[in-house]
mmCIF file of C-alpha atoms in Angstrom:
data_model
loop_
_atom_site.group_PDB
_atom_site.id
_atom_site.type_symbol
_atom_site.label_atom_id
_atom_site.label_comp_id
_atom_site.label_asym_id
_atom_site.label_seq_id
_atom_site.Cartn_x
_atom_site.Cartn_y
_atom_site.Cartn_z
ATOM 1 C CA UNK A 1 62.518 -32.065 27.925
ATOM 2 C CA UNK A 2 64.079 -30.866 24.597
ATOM 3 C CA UNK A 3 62.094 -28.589 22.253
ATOM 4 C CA UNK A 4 61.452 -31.356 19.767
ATOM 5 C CA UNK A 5 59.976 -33.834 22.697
ATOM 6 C CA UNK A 6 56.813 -31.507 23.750
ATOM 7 C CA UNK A 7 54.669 -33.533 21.074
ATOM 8 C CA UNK A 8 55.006 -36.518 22.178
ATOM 9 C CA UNK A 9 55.314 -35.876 25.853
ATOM 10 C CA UNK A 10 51.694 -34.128 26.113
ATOM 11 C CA UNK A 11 50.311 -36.625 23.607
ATOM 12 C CA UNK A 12 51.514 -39.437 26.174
ATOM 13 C CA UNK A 13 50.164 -37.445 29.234
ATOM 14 C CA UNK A 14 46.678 -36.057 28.123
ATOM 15 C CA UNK A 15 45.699 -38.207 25.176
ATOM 16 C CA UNK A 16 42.804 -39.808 26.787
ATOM 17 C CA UNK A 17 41.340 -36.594 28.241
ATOM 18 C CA UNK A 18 42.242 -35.344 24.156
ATOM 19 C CA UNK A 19 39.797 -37.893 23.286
ATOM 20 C CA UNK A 20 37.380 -37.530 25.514
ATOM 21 C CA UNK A 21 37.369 -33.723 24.610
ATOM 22 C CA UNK A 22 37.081 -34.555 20.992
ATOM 23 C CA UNK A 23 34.268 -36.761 21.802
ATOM 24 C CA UNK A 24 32.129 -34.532 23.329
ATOM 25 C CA UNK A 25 31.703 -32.439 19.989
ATOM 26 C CA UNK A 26 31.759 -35.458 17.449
ATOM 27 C CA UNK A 27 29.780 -37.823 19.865
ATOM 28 C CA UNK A 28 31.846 -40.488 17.860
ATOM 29 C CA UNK A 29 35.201 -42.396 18.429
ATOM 30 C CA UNK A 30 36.762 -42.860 15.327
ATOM 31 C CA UNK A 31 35.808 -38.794 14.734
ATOM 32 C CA UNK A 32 37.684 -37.814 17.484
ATOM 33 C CA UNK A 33 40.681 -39.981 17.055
ATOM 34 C CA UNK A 34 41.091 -38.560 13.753
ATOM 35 C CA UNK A 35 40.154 -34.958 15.296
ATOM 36 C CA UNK A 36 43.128 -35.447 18.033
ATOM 37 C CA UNK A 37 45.462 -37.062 14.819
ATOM 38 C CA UNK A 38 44.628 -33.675 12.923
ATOM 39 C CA UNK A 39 45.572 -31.712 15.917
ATOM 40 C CA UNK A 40 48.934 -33.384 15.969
ATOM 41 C CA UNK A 41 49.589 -33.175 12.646
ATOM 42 C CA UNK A 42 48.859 -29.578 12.589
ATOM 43 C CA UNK A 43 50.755 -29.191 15.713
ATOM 44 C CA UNK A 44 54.300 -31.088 14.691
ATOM 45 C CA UNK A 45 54.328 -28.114 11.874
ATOM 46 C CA UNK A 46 55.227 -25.658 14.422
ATOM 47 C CA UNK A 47 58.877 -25.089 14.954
ATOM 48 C CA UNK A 48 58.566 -23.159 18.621
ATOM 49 C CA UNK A 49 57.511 -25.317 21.763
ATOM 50 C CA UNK A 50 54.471 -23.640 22.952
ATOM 51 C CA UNK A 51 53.881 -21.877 26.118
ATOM 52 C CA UNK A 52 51.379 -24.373 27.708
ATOM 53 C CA UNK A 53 51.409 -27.560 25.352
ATOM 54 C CA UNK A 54 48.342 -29.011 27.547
ATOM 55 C CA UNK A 55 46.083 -26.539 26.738
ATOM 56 C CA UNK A 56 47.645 -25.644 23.203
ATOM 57 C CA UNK A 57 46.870 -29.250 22.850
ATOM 58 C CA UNK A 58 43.172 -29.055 23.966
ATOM 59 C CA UNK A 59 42.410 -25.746 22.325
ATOM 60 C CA UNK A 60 43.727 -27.631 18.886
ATOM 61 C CA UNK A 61 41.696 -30.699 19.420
ATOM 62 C CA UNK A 62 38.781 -28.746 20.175
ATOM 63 C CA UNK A 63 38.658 -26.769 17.209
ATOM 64 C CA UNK A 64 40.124 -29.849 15.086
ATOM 65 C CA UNK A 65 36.794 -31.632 16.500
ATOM 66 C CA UNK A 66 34.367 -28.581 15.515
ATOM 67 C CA UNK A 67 36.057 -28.873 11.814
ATOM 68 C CA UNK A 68 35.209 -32.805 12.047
ATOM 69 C CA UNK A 69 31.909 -31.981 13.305
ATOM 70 C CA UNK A 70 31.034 -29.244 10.668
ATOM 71 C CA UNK A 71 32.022 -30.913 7.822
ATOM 72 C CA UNK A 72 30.363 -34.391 9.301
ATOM 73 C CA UNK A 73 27.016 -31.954 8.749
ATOM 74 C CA UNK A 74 27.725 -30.738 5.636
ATOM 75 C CA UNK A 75 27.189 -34.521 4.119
ATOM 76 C CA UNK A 76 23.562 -35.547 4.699
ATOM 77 C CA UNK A 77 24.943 -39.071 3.918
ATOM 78 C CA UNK A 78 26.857 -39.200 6.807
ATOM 79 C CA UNK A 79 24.404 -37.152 9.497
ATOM 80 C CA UNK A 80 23.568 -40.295 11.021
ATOM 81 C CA UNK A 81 27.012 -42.302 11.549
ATOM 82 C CA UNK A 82 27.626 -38.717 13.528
ATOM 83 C CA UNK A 83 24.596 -38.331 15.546
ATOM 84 C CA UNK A 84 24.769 -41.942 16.361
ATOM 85 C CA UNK A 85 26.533 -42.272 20.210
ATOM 86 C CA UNK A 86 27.715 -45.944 20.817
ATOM 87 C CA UNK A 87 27.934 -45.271 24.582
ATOM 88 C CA UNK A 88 24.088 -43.484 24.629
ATOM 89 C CA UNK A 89 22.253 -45.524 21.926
ATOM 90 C CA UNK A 90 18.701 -46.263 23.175
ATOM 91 C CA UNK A 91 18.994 -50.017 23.321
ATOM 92 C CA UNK A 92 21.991 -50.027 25.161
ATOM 93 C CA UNK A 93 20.801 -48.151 28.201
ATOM 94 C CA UNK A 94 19.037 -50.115 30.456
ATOM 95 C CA UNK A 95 16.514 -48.633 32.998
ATOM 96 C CA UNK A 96 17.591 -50.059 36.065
ATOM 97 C CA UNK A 97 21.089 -48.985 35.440
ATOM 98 C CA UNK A 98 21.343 -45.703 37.592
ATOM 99 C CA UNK A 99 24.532 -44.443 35.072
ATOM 100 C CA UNK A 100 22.120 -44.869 32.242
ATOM 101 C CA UNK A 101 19.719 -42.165 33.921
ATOM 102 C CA UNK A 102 22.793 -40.524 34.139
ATOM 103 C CA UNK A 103 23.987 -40.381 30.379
ATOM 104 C CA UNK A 104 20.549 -39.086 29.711
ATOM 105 C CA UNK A 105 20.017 -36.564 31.917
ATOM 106 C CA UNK A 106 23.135 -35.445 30.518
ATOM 107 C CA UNK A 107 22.211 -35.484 27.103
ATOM 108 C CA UNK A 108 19.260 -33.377 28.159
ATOM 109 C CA UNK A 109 21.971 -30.442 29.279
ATOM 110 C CA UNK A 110 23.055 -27.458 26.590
ATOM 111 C CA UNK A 111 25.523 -28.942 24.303
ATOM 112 C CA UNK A 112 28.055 -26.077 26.517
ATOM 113 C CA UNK A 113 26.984 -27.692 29.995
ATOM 114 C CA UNK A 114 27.888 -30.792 28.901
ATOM 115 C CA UNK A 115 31.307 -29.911 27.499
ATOM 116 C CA UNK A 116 32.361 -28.215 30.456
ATOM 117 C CA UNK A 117 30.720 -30.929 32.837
ATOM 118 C CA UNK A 118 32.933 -33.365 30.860
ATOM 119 C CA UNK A 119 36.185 -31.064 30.199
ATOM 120 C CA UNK A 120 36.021 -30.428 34.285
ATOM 121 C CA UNK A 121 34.923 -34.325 35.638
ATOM 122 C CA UNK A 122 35.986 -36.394 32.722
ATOM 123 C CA UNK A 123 39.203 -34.420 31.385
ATOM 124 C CA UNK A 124 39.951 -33.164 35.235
ATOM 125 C CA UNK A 125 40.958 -29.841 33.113
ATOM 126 C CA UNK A 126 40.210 -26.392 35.852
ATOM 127 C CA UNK A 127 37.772 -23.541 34.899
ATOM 128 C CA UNK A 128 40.407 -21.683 34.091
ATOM 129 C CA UNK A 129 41.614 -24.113 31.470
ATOM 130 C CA UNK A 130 38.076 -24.756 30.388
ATOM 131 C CA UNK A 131 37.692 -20.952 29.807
ATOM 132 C CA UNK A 132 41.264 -20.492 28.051
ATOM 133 C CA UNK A 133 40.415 -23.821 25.671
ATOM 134 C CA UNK A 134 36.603 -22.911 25.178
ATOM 135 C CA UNK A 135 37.679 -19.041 24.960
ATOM 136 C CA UNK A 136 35.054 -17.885 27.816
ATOM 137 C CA UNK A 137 35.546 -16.583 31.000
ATOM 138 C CA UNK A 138 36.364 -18.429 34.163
ATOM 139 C CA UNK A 139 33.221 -17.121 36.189
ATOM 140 C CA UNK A 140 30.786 -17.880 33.442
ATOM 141 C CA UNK A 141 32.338 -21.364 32.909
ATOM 142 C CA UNK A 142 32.000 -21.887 36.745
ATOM 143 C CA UNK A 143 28.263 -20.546 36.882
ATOM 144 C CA UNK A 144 27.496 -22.659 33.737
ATOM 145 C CA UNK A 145 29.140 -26.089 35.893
ATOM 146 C CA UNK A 146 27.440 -24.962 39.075
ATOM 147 C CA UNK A 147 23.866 -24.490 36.697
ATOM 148 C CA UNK A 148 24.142 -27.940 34.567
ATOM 149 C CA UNK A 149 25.282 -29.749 38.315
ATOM 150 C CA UNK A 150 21.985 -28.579 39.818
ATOM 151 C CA UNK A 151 19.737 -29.114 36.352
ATOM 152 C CA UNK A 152 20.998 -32.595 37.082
ATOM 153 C CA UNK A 153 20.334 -33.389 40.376
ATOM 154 C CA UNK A 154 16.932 -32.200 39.756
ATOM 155 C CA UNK A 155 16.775 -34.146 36.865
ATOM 156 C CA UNK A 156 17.831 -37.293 38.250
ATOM 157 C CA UNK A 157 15.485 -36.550 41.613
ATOM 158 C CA UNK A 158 12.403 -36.267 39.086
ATOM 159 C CA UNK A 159 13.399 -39.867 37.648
ATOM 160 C CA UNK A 160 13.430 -41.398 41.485
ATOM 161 C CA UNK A 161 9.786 -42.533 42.869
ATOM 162 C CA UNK B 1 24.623 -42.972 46.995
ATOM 163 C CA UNK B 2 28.309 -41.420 45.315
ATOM 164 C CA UNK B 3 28.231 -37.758 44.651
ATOM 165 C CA UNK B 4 27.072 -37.349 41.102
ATOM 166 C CA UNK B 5 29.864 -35.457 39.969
ATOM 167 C CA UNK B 6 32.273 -38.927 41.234
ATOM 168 C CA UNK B 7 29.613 -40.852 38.966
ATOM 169 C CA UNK B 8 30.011 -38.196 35.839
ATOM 170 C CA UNK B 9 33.628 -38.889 36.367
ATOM 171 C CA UNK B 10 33.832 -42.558 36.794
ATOM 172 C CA UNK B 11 30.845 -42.861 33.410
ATOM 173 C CA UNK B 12 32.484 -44.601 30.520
ATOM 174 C CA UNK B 13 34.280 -42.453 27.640
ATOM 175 C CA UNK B 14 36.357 -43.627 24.888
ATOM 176 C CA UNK B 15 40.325 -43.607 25.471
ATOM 177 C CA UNK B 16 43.206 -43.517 22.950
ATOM 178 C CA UNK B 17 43.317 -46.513 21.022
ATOM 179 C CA UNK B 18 46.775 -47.826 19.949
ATOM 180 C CA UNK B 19 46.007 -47.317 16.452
ATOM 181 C CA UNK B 20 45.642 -43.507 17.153
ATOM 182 C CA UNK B 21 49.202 -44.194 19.596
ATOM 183 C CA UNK B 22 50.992 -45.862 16.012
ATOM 184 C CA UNK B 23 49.424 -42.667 14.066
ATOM 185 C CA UNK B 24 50.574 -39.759 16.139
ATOM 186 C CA UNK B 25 53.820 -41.754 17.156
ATOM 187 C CA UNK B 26 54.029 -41.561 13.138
ATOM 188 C CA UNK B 27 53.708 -37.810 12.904
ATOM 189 C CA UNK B 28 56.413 -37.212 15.966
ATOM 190 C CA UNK B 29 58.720 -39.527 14.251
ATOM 191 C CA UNK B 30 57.760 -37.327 10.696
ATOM 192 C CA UNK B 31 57.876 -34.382 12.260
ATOM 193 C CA UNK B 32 61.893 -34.949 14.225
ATOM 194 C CA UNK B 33 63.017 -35.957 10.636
ATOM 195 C CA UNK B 34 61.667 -33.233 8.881
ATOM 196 C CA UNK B 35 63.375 -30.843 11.726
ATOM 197 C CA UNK B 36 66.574 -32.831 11.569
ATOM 198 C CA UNK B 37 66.797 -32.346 7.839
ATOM 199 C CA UNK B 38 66.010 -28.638 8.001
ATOM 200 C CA UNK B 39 68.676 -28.188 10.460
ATOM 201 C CA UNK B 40 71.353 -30.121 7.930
ATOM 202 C CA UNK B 41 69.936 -28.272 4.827
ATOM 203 C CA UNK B 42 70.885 -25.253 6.692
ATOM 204 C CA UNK B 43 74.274 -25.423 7.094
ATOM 205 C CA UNK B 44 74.712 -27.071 3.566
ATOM 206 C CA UNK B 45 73.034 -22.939 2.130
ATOM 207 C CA UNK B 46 75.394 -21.853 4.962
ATOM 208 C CA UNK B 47 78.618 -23.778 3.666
ATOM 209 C CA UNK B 48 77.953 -23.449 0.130
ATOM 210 C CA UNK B 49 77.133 -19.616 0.437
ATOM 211 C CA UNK B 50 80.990 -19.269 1.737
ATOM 212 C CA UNK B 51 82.232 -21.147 -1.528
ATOM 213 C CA UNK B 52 80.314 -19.344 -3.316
ATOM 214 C CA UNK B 53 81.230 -15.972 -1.618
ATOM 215 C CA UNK B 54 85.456 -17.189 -1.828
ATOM 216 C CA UNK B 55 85.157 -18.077 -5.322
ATOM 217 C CA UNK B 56 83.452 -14.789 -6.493
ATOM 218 C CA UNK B 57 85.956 -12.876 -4.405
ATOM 219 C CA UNK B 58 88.832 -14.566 -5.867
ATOM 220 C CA UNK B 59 87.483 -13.793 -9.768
ATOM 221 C CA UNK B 60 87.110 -10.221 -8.703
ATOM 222 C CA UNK B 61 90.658 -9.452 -7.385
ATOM 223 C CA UNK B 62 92.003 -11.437 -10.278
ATOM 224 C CA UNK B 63 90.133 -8.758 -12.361
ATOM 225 C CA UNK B 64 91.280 -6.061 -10.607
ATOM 226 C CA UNK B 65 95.112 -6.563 -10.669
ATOM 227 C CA UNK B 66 97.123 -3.621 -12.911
ATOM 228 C CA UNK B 67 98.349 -6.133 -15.208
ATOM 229 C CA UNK B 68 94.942 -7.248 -16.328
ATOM 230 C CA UNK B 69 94.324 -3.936 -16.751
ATOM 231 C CA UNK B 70 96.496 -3.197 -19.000
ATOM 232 C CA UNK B 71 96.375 -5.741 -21.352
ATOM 233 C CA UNK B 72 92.682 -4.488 -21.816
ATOM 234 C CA UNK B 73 93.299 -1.188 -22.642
ATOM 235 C CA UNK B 74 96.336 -1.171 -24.293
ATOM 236 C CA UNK B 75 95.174 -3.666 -26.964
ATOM 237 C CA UNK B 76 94.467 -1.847 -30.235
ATOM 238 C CA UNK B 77 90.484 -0.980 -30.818
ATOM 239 C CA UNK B 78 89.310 0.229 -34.001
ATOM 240 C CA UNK B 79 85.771 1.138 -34.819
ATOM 241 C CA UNK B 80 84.939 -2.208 -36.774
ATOM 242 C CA UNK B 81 85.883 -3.799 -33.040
ATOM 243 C CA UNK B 82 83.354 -2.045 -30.931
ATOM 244 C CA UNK B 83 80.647 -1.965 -33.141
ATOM 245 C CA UNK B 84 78.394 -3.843 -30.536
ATOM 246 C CA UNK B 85 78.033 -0.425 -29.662
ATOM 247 C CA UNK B 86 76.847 1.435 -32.709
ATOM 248 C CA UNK B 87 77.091 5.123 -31.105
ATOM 249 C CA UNK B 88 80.154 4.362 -29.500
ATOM 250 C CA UNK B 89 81.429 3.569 -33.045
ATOM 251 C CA UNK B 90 80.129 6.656 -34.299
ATOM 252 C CA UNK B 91 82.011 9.017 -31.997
ATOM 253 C CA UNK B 92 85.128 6.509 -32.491
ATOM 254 C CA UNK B 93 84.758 7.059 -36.790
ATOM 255 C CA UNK B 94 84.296 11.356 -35.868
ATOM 256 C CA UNK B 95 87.335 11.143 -34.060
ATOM 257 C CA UNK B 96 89.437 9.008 -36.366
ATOM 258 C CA UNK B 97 88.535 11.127 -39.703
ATOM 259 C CA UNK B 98 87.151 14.979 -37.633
ATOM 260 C CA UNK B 99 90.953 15.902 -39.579
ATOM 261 C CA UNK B 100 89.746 15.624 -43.295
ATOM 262 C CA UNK B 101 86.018 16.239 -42.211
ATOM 263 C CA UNK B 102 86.932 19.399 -40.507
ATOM 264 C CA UNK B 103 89.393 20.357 -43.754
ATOM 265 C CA UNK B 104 85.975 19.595 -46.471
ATOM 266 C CA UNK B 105 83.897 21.805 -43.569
ATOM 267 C CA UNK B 106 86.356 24.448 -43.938
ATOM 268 C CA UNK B 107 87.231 24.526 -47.768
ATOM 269 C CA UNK B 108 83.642 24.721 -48.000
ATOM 270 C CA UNK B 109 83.460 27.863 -45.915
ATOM 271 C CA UNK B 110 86.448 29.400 -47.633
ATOM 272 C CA UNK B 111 84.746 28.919 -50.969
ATOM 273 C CA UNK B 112 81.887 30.152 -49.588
ATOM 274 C CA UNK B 113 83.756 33.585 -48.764
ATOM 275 C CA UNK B 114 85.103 34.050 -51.881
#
């Protein structure tokens, strides 16, 4: 791989785990598409391959998300498009759908839990990645998985009769 | 019953959609000609630098050769010529006349004596 290819090379490999990373801060699609297209616009300005593009690549989504996110909450007008979740909205779960149970007892984790719960399962990134992209260390990124995995099972064990 | 952590992974997120694959595709194509054209503007300083560097070379030893020189300095300069430089005239003037300055300066003193 040349020095100009990295770009396009992790964007090809990780973009849907980029995605998925951006949507767990904006909680919308189109915000994290343009939070990942930020992060590779910002990105193709650097002349020097970096040492890890995956991560480099997360790290910049993450905080491109964050900027999405913040200035989505700066304008009132737009609070709601934000908060709104197509994949959790309340009339699309329905209650005999185990997964649906699921995305709620999720939603009912720390915003954190949930990131790493998603960065780990969804983005299949390791705690040590989680902790170099979400800038905390590995232990307390593995306690907080270990935590949020239990909170759920109990969670979900309360909703069984 | 899966493990739950199989059903967090296998729970529906959103993916790349090819309009986000056309943008970024866009800003890697953006991003090698911007790179490419840095690289040739860089050699075109580096090239035209050297010209640059020959030609003001070549003007200086053309300046510097004996015969130059000379035509420069021998050519005739009276004080009307250099008066771009008003004290250089000056001293050029008390040079040319100090002779019938110095003789008023000293018939002075001599009449002074007497």
């Amino acid at each position: 791989m040349t020095n100009d290819d990295w770009l396009a090379a992790t964007y090809i490999e990780h973009k849907d785990g980029l995605v998925r990373c951006a949507w767990n801060i904006t909680r919308n699609s189109g915000a994290a598409e343009d939070a990942v297209h930020t992060a590779f616009a910002s990105m193709a300005k650097r002349s020097k391959r970096p040492d890890d593009p995956k991560l480099f690549a997360y790290r910049s989504v993450r905080n491109a998300a964050l900027n999405v996110q913040r200035s989505a909450s700066r304008r009132p007008t737009l609070q709601s498009e934000f908060d709104e979740t197509e994949l959790a909205k309340p009339e699309a779960h329905n209650d005999a759908d185990p997964d649906c149970d699921l995305e709620r007892a999720i939603k009912l984790l720390p915003i954190k839990s949930q990131e790493i719960i998603e960065l780990h399962l969804q983005s299949r990134l390791t705690f040590q990645e989680i902790g170099e992209t979400t800038e905390l260390p590995t232990q307390t990124v593995a306690s907080r998985y270990r935590r949020a995995i239990e909170k759920l099972r109990s969670l979900l064990q309360d909703k069984q009769p | 019953m899966k493990d739950l952590e199989d059903r967090i992974a296998e729970l529906t997120r959103p993916a790349a959609s090819a309009d986000l694959d056309d943008r970024v595709a866009g800003i890697v194509k953006r991003s090698h000609r911007s790179k490419r054209f840095r690289r040739i503007g860089g050699w075109t300083c580096s090239v035209v630098a050297c010209v640059v560097a020959f030609v003001l070379s070549t003007q200086f030893r053309s300046a510097s050769q004996p015969d130059a020189k000379l035509t420069q300095t021998d050519a005739p300069v009276s004080a009307t010529e250099i008066a771009i430089e008003p004290r250089l005239a000056s001293l050029v003037l008390l040079s040319d006349e100090k002779d019938s300055l110095w003789g008023v300066v000293d018939a002075s003193w001599k009449s002074s004596r007497k």
